[in-house]
Amino acid sequence: MDADWVARFADEVIAEAERRAPGKPVVCASGLSPSGPIHLGNLREVMTPHLVADEIRRRGHECVHIISWDDFDRFRKVPVGVDPAWNEHIGKPLTSVPAPPGSEHPNWAEHFKAPMIAALAELGVEFHGISQTQMYGSGAYREQVLLAMRERRRIDAILDQYRTKKAKAKEVADADEAAALEGSGAANEDDGSGAGGYYPYKPYCSVCDRDMTTVTSYDDETTAMSYTCVCGHSETVLLSEHTRGKLVWKVDWPMRWAYEGVVFEPSGVDHSSPGSSFVVGGQIVREVFGAPQPIGPMYAFVGISGMAKMSSSKGGVPTPADALSIMEPALLRWLYARRRPNQSFKVSFDQEIQRMYDEWDTLTRKVQDGTALPADQSAYRRASSTASRVLPETPRRLPYRTLASVVDIATGHEEQTLRILRAFDPEIGGLDELRPRLDRAQHWVNTYVPAEERTQVRETPDKELLDTLGAQDRESLRLLAEGLGEHWSLDGLTTLVYGVPKVQAGLDMDAKAATPELKAAQRAFFALLYRLLVGSDTGPRLPTLLLAVGRDRVRELIGHA
Ligand SMILES: [Zn+2]
């Protein structure tokens, strides 16, 4: 099989895993922060290692894809739309913050994890989820925490090399924005330095449960650690027993690389720039934790188009679940599989989705008839299946744009939808054969197509317009009305609507002609039909529209009832 980017990373990761831990399962990792709705942009954090892990499994190797839930991170800010009373929870671990009002989930983190877990299941992403609350809370990282504290001066010195570099290299414009986009950790989080010296461990206060604490002393011998909190509390605990705290992000991340033996973990551009967590983490994992850094390509951000028009009831944040409500899992997987991680691309919620679907259908046909390029074939295979299963597929695929036009015109009326669609494919037994693609198109039309772009078939003929038409236009409508019976199919109507102006120019309806005059006449004819049928200058493709409106209604609206 062709070496696409996934295959090349798989080669590299397998070789590296063999060097590090021969015979052990290969470990790929992602990190996600359930601090709010998990943005569709963050799906790349999961899809990149998923595709590589999946390729490794296809080759018969054991491979674990860890998703580390950064649910022991502090609650940073109250998102738009949530009761400002949640302000009192800022600084607490995400698992200790109550879920938003009305949620069925036990806490903030679980509330935002749940839809992501559901979306990943739908996408065929197999993973092993690890809760950092559970890991720190159970003392799993005890030795690593004690090691980091013993080595705090060395860590501080490493961080210090980058602190100055970073200050020079980059100004952090909007830390919250960056953190929201990253999805994992906090690039701009407090790195552990304070007036009382450097400590990489941050305790959550045992009274107020917030992390507004300052470590004031630590004894390597006894592991006695003293801290004060802004709430007034201060105490001394034994770090050999303490479990209510965590390493700061820049130390936490490399610690987990070493702990889990991660061989592959990509990161967003913000984590890969000079002085970023990935670069600093590389030095810390080698020098402090004695383990190599994972192979970690930088991935470019994924843009979203067409969400601006949407109401911002959810703060305008599109999630993977939103994408899956308008496209099938295989298509969404394909967007990630076909682009190298360093290439950016867009997920479209606007008209562009129809073109994306056309491309996908074209690729499918090429794969079926054996004419797809090797790299395209690989992308198709990765999109439509995983090592363990084939993603669900719509049994009978009609173009998404056709389905969208038809459901738009039929306004969800199932019987009418079926009748119209049978004109496209007489073999359709029932609407279920067209699902789930049909439902996705329906949801897209209902949710993301702005009202002014929806098709409104006229209730009554436009008398005023009909009465003012010249002889040429009247003739064209007469020719159309006469031809409807004979041409009532998708191909027939295509011939007819392009053919009427030809006949008027003295040509045959099937004549191969494309003079500028003829093209202008065709454009004018189409515009007239749109005005008469939907009261607008444009609309869905005319043959589709005519089929959807129905013969009798078309005749009525063009004045030939
Ligand atoms: Zn406190």
mmCIF file with all atom_site columns, C-alpha atoms and ligand atoms in Angstrom, residues 204-213 227-234, ligand 1:
data_model
loop_
_atom_site.group_PDB
_atom_site.id
_atom_site.type_symbol
_atom_site.label_atom_id
_atom_site.label_alt_id
_atom_site.label_comp_id
_atom_site.label_asym_id
_atom_site.label_entity_id
_atom_site.label_seq_id
_atom_site.pdbx_PDB_ins_code
_atom_site.Cartn_x
_atom_site.Cartn_y
_atom_site.Cartn_z
_atom_site.occupancy
_atom_site.B_iso_or_equiv
_atom_site.pdbx_formal_charge
_atom_site.auth_seq_id
_atom_site.auth_comp_id
_atom_site.auth_asym_id
_atom_site.auth_atom_id
_atom_site.pdbx_PDB_model_num
ATOM   1  C  CA . TYR A 1 204 ? -5.382  22.292 45.892 1.00 0.00 ? 204 TYR A CA 1
ATOM   2  C  CA . CYS A 1 205 ? -6.265  23.921 49.230 1.00 0.00 ? 205 CYS A CA 1
ATOM   3  C  CA . SER A 1 206 ? -7.730  21.428 51.697 1.00 0.00 ? 206 SER A CA 1
ATOM   4  C  CA . VAL A 1 207 ? -10.233 24.045 52.887 1.00 0.00 ? 207 VAL A CA 1
ATOM   5  C  CA . CYS A 1 208 ? -11.450 25.889 49.785 1.00 0.00 ? 208 CYS A CA 1
ATOM   6  C  CA . ASP A 1 209 ? -10.343 23.284 47.180 1.00 0.00 ? 209 ASP A CA 1
ATOM   7  C  CA . ARG A 1 210 ? -8.889  25.986 44.930 1.00 0.00 ? 210 ARG A CA 1
ATOM   8  C  CA . ASP A 1 211 ? -5.343  26.096 43.586 1.00 0.00 ? 211 ASP A CA 1
ATOM   9  C  CA . MET A 1 212 ? -4.687  29.650 44.740 1.00 0.00 ? 212 MET A CA 1
ATOM   10 C  CA . THR A 1 213 ? -1.966  28.236 46.903 1.00 0.00 ? 213 THR A CA 1
ATOM   11 C  CA . TYR A 1 227 ? 1.626   25.929 51.675 1.00 0.00 ? 227 TYR A CA 1
ATOM   12 C  CA . THR A 1 228 ? -0.565  28.943 52.159 1.00 0.00 ? 228 THR A CA 1
ATOM   13 C  CA . CYS A 1 229 ? -3.797  29.749 50.361 1.00 0.00 ? 229 CYS A CA 1
ATOM   14 C  CA . VAL A 1 230 ? -5.429  33.074 49.498 1.00 0.00 ? 230 VAL A CA 1
ATOM   15 C  CA . CYS A 1 231 ? -8.406  31.959 51.628 1.00 0.00 ? 231 CYS A CA 1
ATOM   16 C  CA . GLY A 1 232 ? -6.185  32.258 54.709 1.00 0.00 ? 232 GLY A CA 1
ATOM   17 C  CA . HIS A 1 233 ? -5.567  28.582 55.221 1.00 0.00 ? 233 HIS A CA 1
ATOM   18 C  CA . SER A 1 234 ? -2.058  27.256 55.644 1.00 0.00 ? 234 SER A CA 1
HETATM 19 ZN ZN . ZN  B 2 .   ? -7.988  27.895 50.360 1.00 0.00 ? 1   ZN  B ZN 1
#
